[in-house]
Amino acid sequence: MESGTLETLQLIVSGLANGCVYGLIALGFALIYKAAEQVNFAQGDLMMFGAFVALGLANESHMGLPFWVACIGAIAVMAALGWLLERAVLRQVFGQPQIAVVILTIAIGFLLRFVAGIIWGHDPLTLESPIAGVNQHFGTLVLGLDELAVIAVTLALTGLLFGFFSRTRLGIAMQASSQNQLAAYYMGIPVKRIHGLTWALAGAIAAVAGILFASKGSIDPNTGLLGIKAFAAAVIGGFGSLPGALAGGLIVGLIEPFAARYVASGYSQIAPYAMLILVLLIRPRGLFAQVHAKKV
Amino acid sequence: MSLLEVDGVTVRFGGVTALDRVSFAVEPGEIFSIVGPNGAGKSTLFNLISRFHEPEEGDLRFAGESLLRLAAAEIGGLGIARTFQNIELFEHSSVLENLLVGRHTRRRVSIPEQILFTPATRREEIAHRAAVERVIDFLDLQLYRDRTIAGLPYGVRKVVEVGRALAIEPRVLLLDEPYSRLSNEESMDMRFRIGDIRARMGVTVLMVEHDMGLVSAVSDRVMALADGRVIATGTPAAVQSHPRVIEAYLGTQAAAS
Amino acid sequence: MRTAFKTSYAQDIRLFPDVRRALRYVALVALAAAMPLLLDDFLLGEATNVLIWAIAGMGLMVLTGHAGQASLGHAAFLAVGCYANAILMDRAGLPFVASFLTAGVITGLVGVLIAVPAFRLHGIYLAIATLALSILTEDIIVLAEPWTGGVIGLVAPDITIAGVEVDRYASPDLFYWLCLSVVLIVTLGYRNVLRTPLGRAFVAIRDSEISAQAMGVNVARTKALAFGLSCMVTGWAGALMGHFVYTFNHEVFTVIISIQLLVMIVIGGLGSIQGAFWGALVLVSIPQAINIARDGAQAAFGGSMVIPGIETGIFMAILILFILFEPRGIHGRIAKWTIYVELFPLCRRDMFRRQKSFLKTERMR
């Protein structure tokens, strides 16, 4: 293979892998938005926290548990944290305007970052993961196992969630409760319990995203700020659409390396946000949005 | 010349035809009611006049001028005021402030003058305040003047919404289900108020209601809608006894028996 | 309990509802004006900081608290005001008063330019778009190096007003009074807006766009106006901030500042002018309170206790507590206490209970 196409291919794969992490965070946003119509700005910080929990359980310098046990532990801890957050904090603002939730979750994100900084410090750490740094050879093409794992897990999770929302009773009840809470109550849907469940699920996804991200590189408390980029991805894809969230993540993930490679490195930072503003201007509700007119 | 003419309008949402070539004309000074079961297209008709929806075909004329060239925010200025089926008041403002928004189209002072609060602004504000006070007097809202909407009972909010529309000093008032969810006494009050609005303010009233009994007492003419089509227009008695109206309301069996 | 007896319409539109309240505000302004005589240079600097944040807070308050358009990007407008002012003074040689006013107008125009496309965005989407804008602005400042000095930044030029030099360090009292006069002018203008059709139109589009339209309020134009006024005031705050911090680069106007500004007015109390002041007071006093507490703890236990990020942590914790227990912020809490005291002992337990509300989807507009 020619070195030019090879390089492009590698850029695409690393872009896709990054994009999948964004996509996984965006999936968390979309999930909560779809089921509870709450906008969770703390999803990125939940991911960071999940990565640290896994790291704290798995790394030799901390608890030193076997990797897979640590993964399951981190997922359980994050699901519990998500459930707890909904129970203790978000339930209190039940029914208030979306923007109250936005501000609240921003604050939760900052607090998570603060707590992570106290527990694990502010220096970058790496997760001791069996998939980190292992390369897979396809002829002359060399791909990281970590990157391939990210892509595979993301696709599987998205498919699973999509099936859950369109096929199962619970998934449909979740959607209904977000569109009209009062009506959902009347229909006998336990709206509050569903919200708790949703947040637990979002916490679990954040843990998975965190583990995958930490396998690819180092993390520190400010890694949570990645959430903003993932948020851009979720909006580009259209809120409340799970495949849209993934697509948005992939788009952002792909733009970055190419903007850095072909435009100028200073612009790769800008590219996702410029794209976001562009999408909002052309299609104010994202590329895959569902919009209905309000009845008066 | 009719005050408000709706001329063969059709509105479709996706595949659903909400209004199908509906025509009618409201004469100055009359109380005209549109009745029909839920989903007949009554509110769509109001939203059309408010320019929230675009008709697929047909024309809307107010005092001979087409409304289709105007934007939603320009309708109030012509003297067409309205209320909403589910009450759309400014929840966190007082009754007084809500009514003052009704004066919006009557403002004359420029924005810099407002920011500096020049004497001209002060004079105008006092004039608006006086105009609003006349509406408050008319609707007996003195008790609630400084109360926030969020804490008011449903029946009072309904009256406040009528008041806000009257503050525009409209030529025609559109009332979207003015009786819905009101108690018997409140309905009675509302009925007298609608009569008074025409008698003492000279305002033409166009209202939408699904309960025929409630409107027949005050209306000069009634139009019945079903599934987006006009099925009868005429005096309340004539429309009430029209076989197709009975059919639309009670189903085919009742009409047959 | 006092009942206001109204005898004329003019009473309803006065600046202050009654003489007592007017006197209270006059005393407050007199106290504020006397601050340079009462405080040392360090505390006076902090007081100046409160005033500047209060101006920025009022800028955002008119947009978010009254017109209901949440912006997570107002640091961008602080930056525009700050750089415009400095560049106009340095490059165009304008005197401070002229460049200051122009900087506000420029920022206002930028705000209107952004509001026009943003008109189609509602609630959360607008918040996201402005958030992206704030992040972009940081990068643009770095990239526009010939004008902004890039990562090195700019030094605020010296201020001379009518031959008198106003310097943040050499004459902190004069700089304080400069900020105070801007605060007073902006507050008066803000108060005027609220008692005229413009302010009512803002509240109308916040509470119900659909009926605002039916009342003849042009929603797009009103939003653009809200953005314009908001950004103008924020631009002025930015210009003063530039002089206050003396040297500035992109790091002074990060997206964190945008978030902080929004959080600040929520803590202060959305929908009230006073809220901007309360929020600014809280924002500026937290680091000081932490310093005092830390000094006390170090004196008691010895050793050094530096916890990075604790200011933001505490600030955000305060915000969460306010949203949970007093969504109307400090101003709302004070208003409730006032009513409680005035009615004592007639207050009922459930008097201020919040109505139970159910969220309807905002996907439908």
mmCIF file with all atom_site columns, N, CA and C in Angstrom, chain A residues 294-296, chain B residues 34 36-47 50 52-53 81-89 91 154-155 157-159 161-162 164-165 174-182 190 206-211, chain C residues 208 210-211 214-215 360:
data_model
loop_
_atom_site.group_PDB
_atom_site.id
_atom_site.type_symbol
_atom_site.label_atom_id
_atom_site.label_alt_id
_atom_site.label_comp_id
_atom_site.label_asym_id
_atom_site.label_entity_id
_atom_site.label_seq_id
_atom_site.pdbx_PDB_ins_code
_atom_site.Cartn_x
_atom_site.Cartn_y
_atom_site.Cartn_z
_atom_site.occupancy
_atom_site.B_iso_or_equiv
_atom_site.pdbx_formal_charge
_atom_site.auth_seq_id
_atom_site.auth_comp_id
_atom_site.auth_asym_id
_atom_site.auth_atom_id
_atom_site.pdbx_PDB_model_num
ATOM 1   N N  . LYS A 1 294 ? -45.397 22.946 18.513 1.00 0.00 ? 294 LYS A N  1
ATOM 2   C CA . LYS A 1 294 ? -46.173 22.983 19.739 1.00 0.00 ? 294 LYS A CA 1
ATOM 3   C C  . LYS A 1 294 ? -47.616 23.340 19.417 1.00 0.00 ? 294 LYS A C  1
ATOM 4   N N  . LYS A 1 295 ? -48.509 22.690 20.125 1.00 0.00 ? 295 LYS A N  1
ATOM 5   C CA . LYS A 1 295 ? -49.918 22.965 19.899 1.00 0.00 ? 295 LYS A CA 1
ATOM 6   C C  . LYS A 1 295 ? -50.367 24.084 20.844 1.00 0.00 ? 295 LYS A C  1
ATOM 7   N N  . VAL A 1 296 ? -51.077 25.032 20.321 1.00 0.00 ? 296 VAL A N  1
ATOM 8   C CA . VAL A 1 296 ? -51.606 26.089 21.201 1.00 0.00 ? 296 VAL A CA 1
ATOM 9   C C  . VAL A 1 296 ? -53.115 26.130 21.110 1.00 0.00 ? 296 VAL A C  1
ATOM 10  N N  . ILE B 2 34  ? -67.869 29.696 16.616 1.00 0.00 ? 34  ILE B N  1
ATOM 11  C CA . ILE B 2 34  ? -67.538 28.506 15.850 1.00 0.00 ? 34  ILE B CA 1
ATOM 12  C C  . ILE B 2 34  ? -67.607 27.329 16.806 1.00 0.00 ? 34  ILE B C  1
ATOM 13  N N  . GLY B 2 36  ? -67.916 22.936 17.373 1.00 0.00 ? 36  GLY B N  1
ATOM 14  C CA . GLY B 2 36  ? -67.542 21.681 16.743 1.00 0.00 ? 36  GLY B CA 1
ATOM 15  C C  . GLY B 2 36  ? -66.892 20.796 17.771 1.00 0.00 ? 36  GLY B C  1
ATOM 16  N N  . PRO B 2 37  ? -66.902 19.477 17.507 1.00 0.00 ? 37  PRO B N  1
ATOM 17  C CA . PRO B 2 37  ? -66.268 18.556 18.458 1.00 0.00 ? 37  PRO B CA 1
ATOM 18  C C  . PRO B 2 37  ? -64.753 18.766 18.492 1.00 0.00 ? 37  PRO B C  1
ATOM 19  N N  . ASN B 2 38  ? -64.098 18.152 19.480 1.00 0.00 ? 38  ASN B N  1
ATOM 20  C CA . ASN B 2 38  ? -62.639 18.239 19.544 1.00 0.00 ? 38  ASN B CA 1
ATOM 21  C C  . ASN B 2 38  ? -62.031 17.731 18.248 1.00 0.00 ? 38  ASN B C  1
ATOM 22  N N  . GLY B 2 39  ? -61.003 18.445 17.790 1.00 0.00 ? 39  GLY B N  1
ATOM 23  C CA . GLY B 2 39  ? -60.330 18.018 16.576 1.00 0.00 ? 39  GLY B CA 1
ATOM 24  C C  . GLY B 2 39  ? -61.023 18.449 15.304 1.00 0.00 ? 39  GLY B C  1
ATOM 25  N N  . ALA B 2 40  ? -62.021 19.339 15.442 1.00 0.00 ? 40  ALA B N  1
ATOM 26  C CA . ALA B 2 40  ? -62.734 19.783 14.248 1.00 0.00 ? 40  ALA B CA 1
ATOM 27  C C  . ALA B 2 40  ? -61.950 20.837 13.479 1.00 0.00 ? 40  ALA B C  1
ATOM 28  N N  . GLY B 2 41  ? -60.915 21.403 14.115 1.00 0.00 ? 41  GLY B N  1
ATOM 29  C CA . GLY B 2 41  ? -60.111 22.421 13.442 1.00 0.00 ? 41  GLY B CA 1
ATOM 30  C C  . GLY B 2 41  ? -60.387 23.826 13.914 1.00 0.00 ? 41  GLY B C  1
ATOM 31  N N  . LYS B 2 42  ? -61.056 23.952 15.062 1.00 0.00 ? 42  LYS B N  1
ATOM 32  C CA . LYS B 2 42  ? -61.417 25.298 15.540 1.00 0.00 ? 42  LYS B CA 1
ATOM 33  C C  . LYS B 2 42  ? -60.185 26.112 15.935 1.00 0.00 ? 42  LYS B C  1
ATOM 34  N N  . SER B 2 43  ? -59.331 25.498 16.742 1.00 0.00 ? 43  SER B N  1
ATOM 35  C CA . SER B 2 43  ? -58.152 26.230 17.184 1.00 0.00 ? 43  SER B CA 1
ATOM 36  C C  . SER B 2 43  ? -57.199 26.500 16.024 1.00 0.00 ? 43  SER B C  1
ATOM 37  N N  . THR B 2 44  ? -57.153 25.564 15.084 1.00 0.00 ? 44  THR B N  1
ATOM 38  C CA . THR B 2 44  ? -56.325 25.772 13.901 1.00 0.00 ? 44  THR B CA 1
ATOM 39  C C  . THR B 2 44  ? -56.753 27.038 13.169 1.00 0.00 ? 44  THR B C  1
ATOM 40  N N  . LEU B 2 45  ? -58.055 27.252 13.144 1.00 0.00 ? 45  LEU B N  1
ATOM 41  C CA . LEU B 2 45  ? -58.596 28.426 12.489 1.00 0.00 ? 45  LEU B CA 1
ATOM 42  C C  . LEU B 2 45  ? -58.082 29.703 13.160 1.00 0.00 ? 45  LEU B C  1
ATOM 43  N N  . PHE B 2 46  ? -58.106 29.700 14.495 1.00 0.00 ? 46  PHE B N  1
ATOM 44  C CA . PHE B 2 46  ? -57.593 30.860 15.229 1.00 0.00 ? 46  PHE B CA 1
ATOM 45  C C  . PHE B 2 46  ? -56.097 31.050 14.994 1.00 0.00 ? 46  PHE B C  1
ATOM 46  N N  . ASN B 2 47  ? -55.371 29.935 15.016 1.00 0.00 ? 47  ASN B N  1
ATOM 47  C CA . ASN B 2 47  ? -53.926 30.043 14.808 1.00 0.00 ? 47  ASN B CA 1
ATOM 48  C C  . ASN B 2 47  ? -53.600 30.519 13.403 1.00 0.00 ? 47  ASN B C  1
ATOM 49  N N  . SER B 2 50  ? -54.097 34.214 13.579 1.00 0.00 ? 50  SER B N  1
ATOM 50  C CA . SER B 2 50  ? -52.939 34.774 14.299 1.00 0.00 ? 50  SER B CA 1
ATOM 51  C C  . SER B 2 50  ? -51.661 34.658 13.486 1.00 0.00 ? 50  SER B C  1
ATOM 52  N N  . PHE B 2 52  ? -49.958 31.959 12.934 1.00 0.00 ? 52  PHE B N  1
ATOM 53  C CA . PHE B 2 52  ? -49.027 30.942 13.411 1.00 0.00 ? 52  PHE B CA 1
ATOM 54  C C  . PHE B 2 52  ? -48.929 29.805 12.386 1.00 0.00 ? 52  PHE B C  1
ATOM 55  N N  . HIS B 2 53  ? -49.992 29.612 11.625 1.00 0.00 ? 53  HIS B N  1
ATOM 56  C CA . HIS B 2 53  ? -49.960 28.612 10.559 1.00 0.00 ? 53  HIS B CA 1
ATOM 57  C C  . HIS B 2 53  ? -50.102 29.296 9.204  1.00 0.00 ? 53  HIS B C  1
ATOM 58  N N  . ALA B 2 81  ? -57.231 40.846 18.599 1.00 0.00 ? 81  ALA B N  1
ATOM 59  C CA . ALA B 2 81  ? -56.665 40.343 19.845 1.00 0.00 ? 81  ALA B CA 1
ATOM 60  C C  . ALA B 2 81  ? -57.222 38.958 20.103 1.00 0.00 ? 81  ALA B C  1
ATOM 61  N N  . ARG B 2 82  ? -56.488 38.155 20.904 1.00 0.00 ? 82  ARG B N  1
ATOM 62  C CA . ARG B 2 82  ? -56.973 36.802 21.119 1.00 0.00 ? 82  ARG B CA 1
ATOM 63  C C  . ARG B 2 82  ? -56.627 36.270 22.499 1.00 0.00 ? 82  ARG B C  1
ATOM 64  N N  . THR B 2 83  ? -57.327 35.206 22.878 1.00 0.00 ? 83  THR B N  1
ATOM 65  C CA . THR B 2 83  ? -56.950 34.437 24.061 1.00 0.00 ? 83  THR B CA 1
ATOM 66  C C  . THR B 2 83  ? -56.587 33.038 23.586 1.00 0.00 ? 83  THR B C  1
ATOM 67  N N  . PHE B 2 84  ? -56.077 32.219 24.509 1.00 0.00 ? 84  PHE B N  1
ATOM 68  C CA . PHE B 2 84  ? -55.619 30.886 24.134 1.00 0.00 ? 84  PHE B CA 1
ATOM 69  C C  . PHE B 2 84  ? -56.402 29.825 24.894 1.00 0.00 ? 84  PHE B C  1
ATOM 70  N N  . GLN B 2 85  ? -56.514 28.675 24.264 1.00 0.00 ? 85  GLN B N  1
ATOM 71  C CA . GLN B 2 85  ? -57.263 27.575 24.853 1.00 0.00 ? 85  GLN B CA 1
ATOM 72  C C  . GLN B 2 85  ? -56.676 27.164 26.205 1.00 0.00 ? 85  GLN B C  1
ATOM 73  N N  . ASN B 2 86  ? -55.346 27.071 26.271 1.00 0.00 ? 86  ASN B N  1
ATOM 74  C CA . ASN B 2 86  ? -54.708 26.619 27.515 1.00 0.00 ? 86  ASN B CA 1
ATOM 75  C C  . ASN B 2 86  ? -54.069 27.766 28.293 1.00 0.00 ? 86  ASN B C  1
ATOM 76  N N  . ILE B 2 87  ? -54.587 28.978 28.119 1.00 0.00 ? 87  ILE B N  1
ATOM 77  C CA . ILE B 2 87  ? -54.087 30.158 28.810 1.00 0.00 ? 87  ILE B CA 1
ATOM 78  C C  . ILE B 2 87  ? -52.582 30.324 28.653 1.00 0.00 ? 87  ILE B C  1
ATOM 79  N N  . GLU B 2 88  ? -52.201 31.330 27.926 1.00 0.00 ? 88  GLU B N  1
ATOM 80  C CA . GLU B 2 88  ? -50.780 31.623 27.745 1.00 0.00 ? 88  GLU B CA 1
ATOM 81  C C  . GLU B 2 88  ? -50.488 32.992 28.340 1.00 0.00 ? 88  GLU B C  1
ATOM 82  N N  . LEU B 2 89  ? -50.538 33.076 29.674 1.00 0.00 ? 89  LEU B N  1
ATOM 83  C CA . LEU B 2 89  ? -50.211 34.361 30.304 1.00 0.00 ? 89  LEU B CA 1
ATOM 84  C C  . LEU B 2 89  ? -48.727 34.385 30.634 1.00 0.00 ? 89  LEU B C  1
ATOM 85  N N  . GLU B 2 91  ? -46.498 34.096 33.222 1.00 0.00 ? 91  GLU B N  1
ATOM 86  C CA . GLU B 2 91  ? -46.690 33.502 34.545 1.00 0.00 ? 91  GLU B CA 1
ATOM 87  C C  . GLU B 2 91  ? -46.050 34.268 35.693 1.00 0.00 ? 91  GLU B C  1
ATOM 88  N N  . TYR B 2 154 ? -57.699 29.417 38.433 1.00 0.00 ? 154 TYR B N  1
ATOM 89  C CA . TYR B 2 154 ? -57.873 29.258 36.988 1.00 0.00 ? 154 TYR B CA 1
ATOM 90  C C  . TYR B 2 154 ? -58.880 30.254 36.405 1.00 0.00 ? 154 TYR B C  1
ATOM 91  N N  . GLY B 2 155 ? -60.017 30.400 37.083 1.00 0.00 ? 155 GLY B N  1
ATOM 92  C CA . GLY B 2 155 ? -61.072 31.265 36.563 1.00 0.00 ? 155 GLY B CA 1
ATOM 93  C C  . GLY B 2 155 ? -60.604 32.706 36.426 1.00 0.00 ? 155 GLY B C  1
ATOM 94  N N  . ARG B 2 157 ? -57.477 33.691 35.996 1.00 0.00 ? 157 ARG B N  1
ATOM 95  C CA . ARG B 2 157 ? -56.516 33.779 34.893 1.00 0.00 ? 157 ARG B CA 1
ATOM 96  C C  . ARG B 2 157 ? -57.230 33.933 33.563 1.00 0.00 ? 157 ARG B C  1
ATOM 97  N N  . LYS B 2 158 ? -58.319 33.213 33.454 1.00 0.00 ? 158 LYS B N  1
ATOM 98  C CA . LYS B 2 158 ? -59.093 33.260 32.219 1.00 0.00 ? 158 LYS B CA 1
ATOM 99  C C  . LYS B 2 158 ? -59.580 34.695 31.955 1.00 0.00 ? 158 LYS B C  1
ATOM 100 N N  . VAL B 2 159 ? -60.035 35.354 33.025 1.00 0.00 ? 159 VAL B N  1
ATOM 101 C CA . VAL B 2 159 ? -60.506 36.732 32.883 1.00 0.00 ? 159 VAL B CA 1
ATOM 102 C C  . VAL B 2 159 ? -59.324 37.649 32.574 1.00 0.00 ? 159 VAL B C  1
ATOM 103 N N  . GLU B 2 161 ? -56.713 36.937 30.955 1.00 0.00 ? 161 GLU B N  1
ATOM 104 C CA . GLU B 2 161 ? -56.320 36.790 29.557 1.00 0.00 ? 161 GLU B CA 1
ATOM 105 C C  . GLU B 2 161 ? -57.251 37.585 28.634 1.00 0.00 ? 161 GLU B C  1
ATOM 106 N N  . VAL B 2 162 ? -58.527 37.594 28.978 1.00 0.00 ? 162 VAL B N  1
ATOM 107 C CA . VAL B 2 162 ? -59.467 38.418 28.210 1.00 0.00 ? 162 VAL B CA 1
ATOM 108 C C  . VAL B 2 162 ? -59.074 39.890 28.368 1.00 0.00 ? 162 VAL B C  1
ATOM 109 N N  . ARG B 2 164 ? -56.130 41.132 28.989 1.00 0.00 ? 164 ARG B N  1
ATOM 110 C CA . ARG B 2 164 ? -54.914 41.450 28.240 1.00 0.00 ? 164 ARG B CA 1
ATOM 111 C C  . ARG B 2 164 ? -55.247 41.685 26.769 1.00 0.00 ? 164 ARG B C  1
ATOM 112 N N  . ALA B 2 165 ? -56.166 40.872 26.248 1.00 0.00 ? 165 ALA B N  1
ATOM 113 C CA . ALA B 2 165 ? -56.576 41.062 24.857 1.00 0.00 ? 165 ALA B CA 1
ATOM 114 C C  . ALA B 2 165 ? -57.318 42.388 24.687 1.00 0.00 ? 165 ALA B C  1
ATOM 115 N N  . LEU B 2 174 ? -60.769 37.513 19.534 1.00 0.00 ? 174 LEU B N  1
ATOM 116 C CA . LEU B 2 174 ? -60.902 36.080 19.313 1.00 0.00 ? 174 LEU B CA 1
ATOM 117 C C  . LEU B 2 174 ? -60.791 35.362 20.655 1.00 0.00 ? 174 LEU B C  1
ATOM 118 N N  . LEU B 2 175 ? -61.832 34.647 21.033 1.00 0.00 ? 175 LEU B N  1
ATOM 119 C CA . LEU B 2 175 ? -61.815 33.930 22.306 1.00 0.00 ? 175 LEU B CA 1
ATOM 120 C C  . LEU B 2 175 ? -61.756 32.429 22.030 1.00 0.00 ? 175 LEU B C  1
ATOM 121 N N  . ASP B 2 176 ? -60.667 31.799 22.479 1.00 0.00 ? 176 ASP B N  1
ATOM 122 C CA . ASP B 2 176 ? -60.496 30.363 22.240 1.00 0.00 ? 176 ASP B CA 1
ATOM 123 C C  . ASP B 2 176 ? -60.999 29.593 23.464 1.00 0.00 ? 176 ASP B C  1
ATOM 124 N N  . GLU B 2 177 ? -62.139 28.977 23.340 1.00 0.00 ? 177 GLU B N  1
ATOM 125 C CA . GLU B 2 177 ? -62.792 28.227 24.427 1.00 0.00 ? 177 GLU B CA 1
ATOM 126 C C  . GLU B 2 177 ? -62.857 29.026 25.731 1.00 0.00 ? 177 GLU B C  1
ATOM 127 N N  . PRO B 2 178 ? -63.576 30.133 25.736 1.00 0.00 ? 178 PRO B N  1
ATOM 128 C CA . PRO B 2 178 ? -63.618 30.971 26.940 1.00 0.00 ? 178 PRO B CA 1
ATOM 129 C C  . PRO B 2 178 ? -64.291 30.292 28.129 1.00 0.00 ? 178 PRO B C  1
ATOM 130 N N  . TYR B 2 179 ? -65.084 29.268 27.887 1.00 0.00 ? 179 TYR B N  1
ATOM 131 C CA . TYR B 2 179 ? -65.813 28.640 29.002 1.00 0.00 ? 179 TYR B CA 1
ATOM 132 C C  . TYR B 2 179 ? -65.150 27.371 29.517 1.00 0.00 ? 179 TYR B C  1
ATOM 133 N N  . SER B 2 180 ? -64.097 26.900 28.828 1.00 0.00 ? 180 SER B N  1
ATOM 134 C CA . SER B 2 180 ? -63.604 25.581 29.195 1.00 0.00 ? 180 SER B CA 1
ATOM 135 C C  . SER B 2 180 ? -63.042 25.584 30.607 1.00 0.00 ? 180 SER B C  1
ATOM 136 N N  . ARG B 2 181 ? -63.338 24.549 31.345 1.00 0.00 ? 181 ARG B N  1
ATOM 137 C CA . ARG B 2 181 ? -62.875 24.325 32.720 1.00 0.00 ? 181 ARG B CA 1
ATOM 138 C C  . ARG B 2 181 ? -63.323 25.406 33.701 1.00 0.00 ? 181 ARG B C  1
ATOM 139 N N  . LEU B 2 182 ? -64.375 26.137 33.370 1.00 0.00 ? 182 LEU B N  1
ATOM 140 C CA . LEU B 2 182 ? -64.898 27.111 34.332 1.00 0.00 ? 182 LEU B CA 1
ATOM 141 C C  . LEU B 2 182 ? -66.052 26.491 35.112 1.00 0.00 ? 182 LEU B C  1
ATOM 142 N N  . MET B 2 190 ? -68.700 34.908 32.678 1.00 0.00 ? 190 MET B N  1
ATOM 143 C CA . MET B 2 190 ? -68.029 35.052 31.390 1.00 0.00 ? 190 MET B CA 1
ATOM 144 C C  . MET B 2 190 ? -69.048 35.408 30.312 1.00 0.00 ? 190 MET B C  1
ATOM 145 N N  . LEU B 2 206 ? -65.353 36.970 18.057 1.00 0.00 ? 206 LEU B N  1
ATOM 146 C CA . LEU B 2 206 ? -65.362 35.694 17.347 1.00 0.00 ? 206 LEU B CA 1
ATOM 147 C C  . LEU B 2 206 ? -64.889 34.652 18.343 1.00 0.00 ? 206 LEU B C  1
ATOM 148 N N  . MET B 2 207 ? -65.741 33.666 18.642 1.00 0.00 ? 207 MET B N  1
ATOM 149 C CA . MET B 2 207 ? -65.267 32.684 19.624 1.00 0.00 ? 207 MET B CA 1
ATOM 150 C C  . MET B 2 207 ? -65.404 31.256 19.161 1.00 0.00 ? 207 MET B C  1
ATOM 151 N N  . VAL B 2 208 ? -64.596 30.422 19.792 1.00 0.00 ? 208 VAL B N  1
ATOM 152 C CA . VAL B 2 208 ? -64.547 29.012 19.490 1.00 0.00 ? 208 VAL B CA 1
ATOM 153 C C  . VAL B 2 208 ? -64.971 28.276 20.743 1.00 0.00 ? 208 VAL B C  1
ATOM 154 N N  . GLU B 2 209 ? -65.839 27.295 20.602 1.00 0.00 ? 209 GLU B N  1
ATOM 155 C CA . GLU B 2 209 ? -66.294 26.592 21.798 1.00 0.00 ? 209 GLU B CA 1
ATOM 156 C C  . GLU B 2 209 ? -66.800 25.225 21.359 1.00 0.00 ? 209 GLU B C  1
ATOM 157 N N  . HIS B 2 210 ? -66.610 24.219 22.205 1.00 0.00 ? 210 HIS B N  1
ATOM 158 C CA . HIS B 2 210 ? -67.163 22.941 21.751 1.00 0.00 ? 210 HIS B CA 1
ATOM 159 C C  . HIS B 2 210 ? -68.565 22.698 22.323 1.00 0.00 ? 210 HIS B C  1
ATOM 160 N N  . ASP B 2 211 ? -68.921 23.465 23.374 1.00 0.00 ? 211 ASP B N  1
ATOM 161 C CA . ASP B 2 211 ? -70.242 23.280 23.958 1.00 0.00 ? 211 ASP B CA 1
ATOM 162 C C  . ASP B 2 211 ? -71.251 24.237 23.323 1.00 0.00 ? 211 ASP B C  1
ATOM 163 N N  . SER C 3 208 ? -43.812 33.465 27.454 1.00 0.00 ? 208 SER C N  1
ATOM 164 C CA . SER C 3 208 ? -44.605 32.815 26.420 1.00 0.00 ? 208 SER C CA 1
ATOM 165 C C  . SER C 3 208 ? -44.390 33.518 25.087 1.00 0.00 ? 208 SER C C  1
ATOM 166 N N  . ILE C 3 210 ? -45.366 32.621 22.266 1.00 0.00 ? 210 ILE C N  1
ATOM 167 C CA . ILE C 3 210 ? -46.519 32.560 21.390 1.00 0.00 ? 210 ILE C CA 1
ATOM 168 C C  . ILE C 3 210 ? -47.491 33.701 21.709 1.00 0.00 ? 210 ILE C C  1
ATOM 169 N N  . SER C 3 211 ? -47.737 33.947 22.995 1.00 0.00 ? 211 SER C N  1
ATOM 170 C CA . SER C 3 211 ? -48.695 35.019 23.266 1.00 0.00 ? 211 SER C CA 1
ATOM 171 C C  . SER C 3 211 ? -48.022 36.380 23.168 1.00 0.00 ? 211 SER C C  1
ATOM 172 N N  . ALA C 3 214 ? -48.787 37.286 19.760 1.00 0.00 ? 214 ALA C N  1
ATOM 173 C CA . ALA C 3 214 ? -50.180 37.685 19.600 1.00 0.00 ? 214 ALA C CA 1
ATOM 174 C C  . ALA C 3 214 ? -50.419 39.086 20.158 1.00 0.00 ? 214 ALA C C  1
ATOM 175 N N  . MET C 3 215 ? -49.594 39.494 21.118 1.00 0.00 ? 215 MET C N  1
ATOM 176 C CA . MET C 3 215 ? -49.716 40.841 21.678 1.00 0.00 ? 215 MET C CA 1
ATOM 177 C C  . MET C 3 215 ? -48.956 41.879 20.840 1.00 0.00 ? 215 MET C C  1
ATOM 178 N N  . LYS C 3 360 ? -43.179 19.523 30.533 1.00 0.00 ? 360 LYS C N  1
ATOM 179 C CA . LYS C 3 360 ? -43.635 19.089 29.224 1.00 0.00 ? 360 LYS C CA 1
ATOM 180 C C  . LYS C 3 360 ? -42.463 19.224 28.285 1.00 0.00 ? 360 LYS C C  1
#
